[in-house]
Amino acid sequence: MIQQVENPALEIHDLTVSYDKKPVLWGVDLTIPNGALCGIIGPNGAGKSTLIKSIMDLIPLNSGYVKLFDQDLDEVRKKISYVPQRESVDWDFPASVLDIVMMGRYSKLGLFKRPRKADRDAALSALEMVGMDKYARRQIAQLSGGQQQRVFLARALTQNAEIYFLDEPFAGVDAATEKAIIQILKNLSSQGKTIVVVHHDLQSVETYFDWVILLNLRLVASGPTTDVFTPQLLEETYGGKLTLLSEVGELVKKGGFHAREKQ
Amino acid sequence: MDAFIIILTGSLVAVSCALLGSFLVLRKMAMIGDAISHSVLPGIVIAFLLVGSLQSVWMIIGAGLIGVLTTFLIEFFHQKGKLQTDASIGVTFTWLFALGVILVTYYAGNAHIDQDCILHGEIAYVPIDLMYDDAGNAIGPKAVIVLSVVLALILVFITVFYKELFITTFDPDFANAIGISSARWHYLLMGLVSLTTVASFESVGAILVVALLIAPASAAYLITRDLKWMLMLSSLFGIVSSFLGYWLSYLLDGSIAGAMVTISGAIFGICYLVTVLKK
């Protein structure tokens, strides 16, 4: 069940990526429509983060290509925003919340230019959107996990991008933060922005996303949530890893699936 | 006057090292600074044999290139050879250093270059090693002039490219994603570290320069949570180390560079105590 679309925001063609000669993504071929709020779902080690990293050109591809708005990444970099995994940086770094959020403006500034008042204002209003404006002067070492994630989202918001890639934005955050983040993503989506999220929690998939990619080394499915998020396809994605998977499908239907995967 | 020149030289070395060292510490690359300071040895010797003088531009450039080569080899063995970073560092710099040791001992008859001078330096000789203009008039101590140029270069680099260094240090993936190449800034920074090491080795030696790269920066890291303050504080600690180190060595009648590093270690100890007591 792989549904291709016309004029996609994101097109991945025959993508294969390997670490140390061992493939981690195999022949992934998909398109995502403009304005989709899309979840990438799959078990641990399925290559979800790798998929995002290869879209952002952070790791070398073995074959295939990625097009964003029918162009190469380098031509549309300013329209793209990336939120890495929260754990990928050192939060003891000597910097303030505002310093970090301002980074989102660096790509527009270019070499030799320093951030100006307009950049500061953009950073502050992004912080307001994520409910962190009171923390602008705070050192990042003092933030909780949820606050760190909000700061990362604020940094992405200052970029005013057309497409957003978020790597596990809901991992290890409090319920209030999760709610705030998904609300912001839904708002962006309603403004016609495309959003791609690596996601773990099967229970919330149906309420969060209108497009779902099921991934496990190879692409299992890509399409509208109602068509893709079915017990059969989930079983195919999680494979032998969950023999309880037939049960998972039932649970998802009943809305009683609480097993959040351990990090 | 001699005391002033020695303290000035020490301060120039210490501030250059502290500024670059701050970025090394934050990038968790302290040991790469160590590696570079040793592996430039063959570069120094080869350049010396070719040009015949210890303070030529060629030597600084040559050794600077070897420093970047070291960083490149470390990355290469780590990424392509699947070797752990620490093992990769250990293999690369010791091998290059050994090459340098062979070269030095082979040309041991030469009075101007020997192991002692490279490993330990001698800052006390700085005031008498003068640089002359074309007419033969002394313009000042060589080391002071060379180190001033190096420090000026570092200051310009850090002020002009502050935001690039900041973003590639904190979040290299994000920097790459928005089109700021973290690899380019990594190698530029390592090039400057090599250059500083080469310019400093005659005064403080290849081993003690590592301490000046790491100790003041680490001390500043402990007591501040702002990168700009960290850069300023580590520089200040470097100057204080140079000043107090000179007087300590005067009192003890011992190695000046050794005393400077001892003081910088003591400053680190004090900063550590401060953070512990604060908690």
XYZ file of N, CA and C in Angstrom, chain A residues 201-207 212 214 224-235 244-259:
111
model
N 4.734 6.404 19.374
C 3.581 5.961 20.128
C 2.414 5.636 19.200
N 2.134 4.335 19.026
C 1.096 3.922 18.084
C -0.281 4.465 18.465
N -0.495 4.634 19.756
C -1.820 5.011 20.212
C -2.286 6.364 19.676
N -1.325 7.292 19.524
C -1.730 8.648 19.143
C -1.667 8.888 17.633
N -1.241 7.883 16.878
C -1.036 8.084 15.443
C -2.285 8.612 14.742
N -3.415 7.976 15.020
C -4.623 8.347 14.287
C -5.081 9.774 14.571
N -4.879 10.226 15.820
C -5.330 11.586 16.125
C -4.320 12.637 15.670
N 0.639 8.628 6.880
C 1.513 7.755 7.669
C 2.470 6.997 6.760
N 4.899 3.733 7.032
C 5.288 2.585 7.850
C 6.614 2.058 7.322
N -2.568 7.933 3.200
C -3.431 8.564 4.208
C -3.618 7.633 5.395
N -3.673 8.216 6.598
C -3.711 7.416 7.818
C -4.805 6.358 7.787
N -6.008 6.734 7.311
C -7.124 5.798 7.334
C -6.850 4.561 6.481
N -6.074 4.716 5.392
C -5.782 3.565 4.530
C -4.608 2.740 5.038
N -3.666 3.410 5.682
C -2.391 2.763 6.000
C -2.354 2.187 7.410
N -2.997 2.863 8.333
C -2.883 2.458 9.730
C -3.860 1.330 10.038
N -3.585 0.169 9.431
C -4.462 -0.991 9.600
C -3.713 -2.098 10.310
N -4.408 -2.997 10.989
C -3.740 -4.102 11.698
C -2.833 -4.913 10.786
N -3.269 -5.187 9.544
C -2.457 -5.989 8.633
C -1.113 -5.318 8.356
N -1.158 -4.042 8.003
C 0.081 -3.347 7.657
C 0.977 -3.138 8.880
N 0.350 -2.915 10.036
C 1.146 -2.778 11.257
C 1.863 -4.084 11.564
N 1.157 -5.174 11.345
C 1.762 -6.479 11.596
C 2.930 -6.702 10.662
N 2.674 -10.486 19.456
C 1.419 -9.989 20.005
C 0.780 -9.006 19.048
N 1.343 -8.945 17.837
C 0.936 -7.846 16.985
C -0.503 -7.944 16.524
N -0.956 -9.165 16.346
C -2.362 -9.286 15.994
C -3.199 -8.642 17.085
N -2.715 -8.817 18.316
C -3.418 -8.173 19.429
C -3.303 -6.667 19.337
N -2.116 -6.207 18.896
C -1.910 -4.762 18.788
C -2.972 -4.150 17.892
N -3.183 -4.799 16.752
C -4.186 -4.283 15.830
C -5.529 -4.146 16.504
N -5.903 -5.188 17.257
C -7.176 -5.142 17.966
C -7.205 -3.993 18.962
N -6.070 -3.873 19.687
C -6.007 -2.843 20.709
C -6.103 -1.455 20.106
N -5.416 -1.285 18.965
C -5.446 0.020 18.315
C -6.887 0.356 17.960
N -7.589 -0.620 17.441
C -8.998 -0.408 17.079
C -9.815 0.002 18.295
N -9.527 -0.690 19.418
C -10.301 -0.381 20.618
C -9.765 0.873 21.320
N -8.654 1.364 20.835
C -8.074 2.566 21.447
C -7.445 2.276 22.789
N -7.050 1.035 23.014
C -6.515 0.696 24.326
C -5.045 0.324 24.293
N -4.315 0.814 23.277
C -2.915 0.416 23.144
C -2.018 1.392 23.872
N -1.458 0.946 24.988
C -0.688 1.891 25.800
C 0.800 1.640 25.770
N 1.218 0.594 25.074
C 2.637 0.210 25.141
C 3.509 1.177 24.366
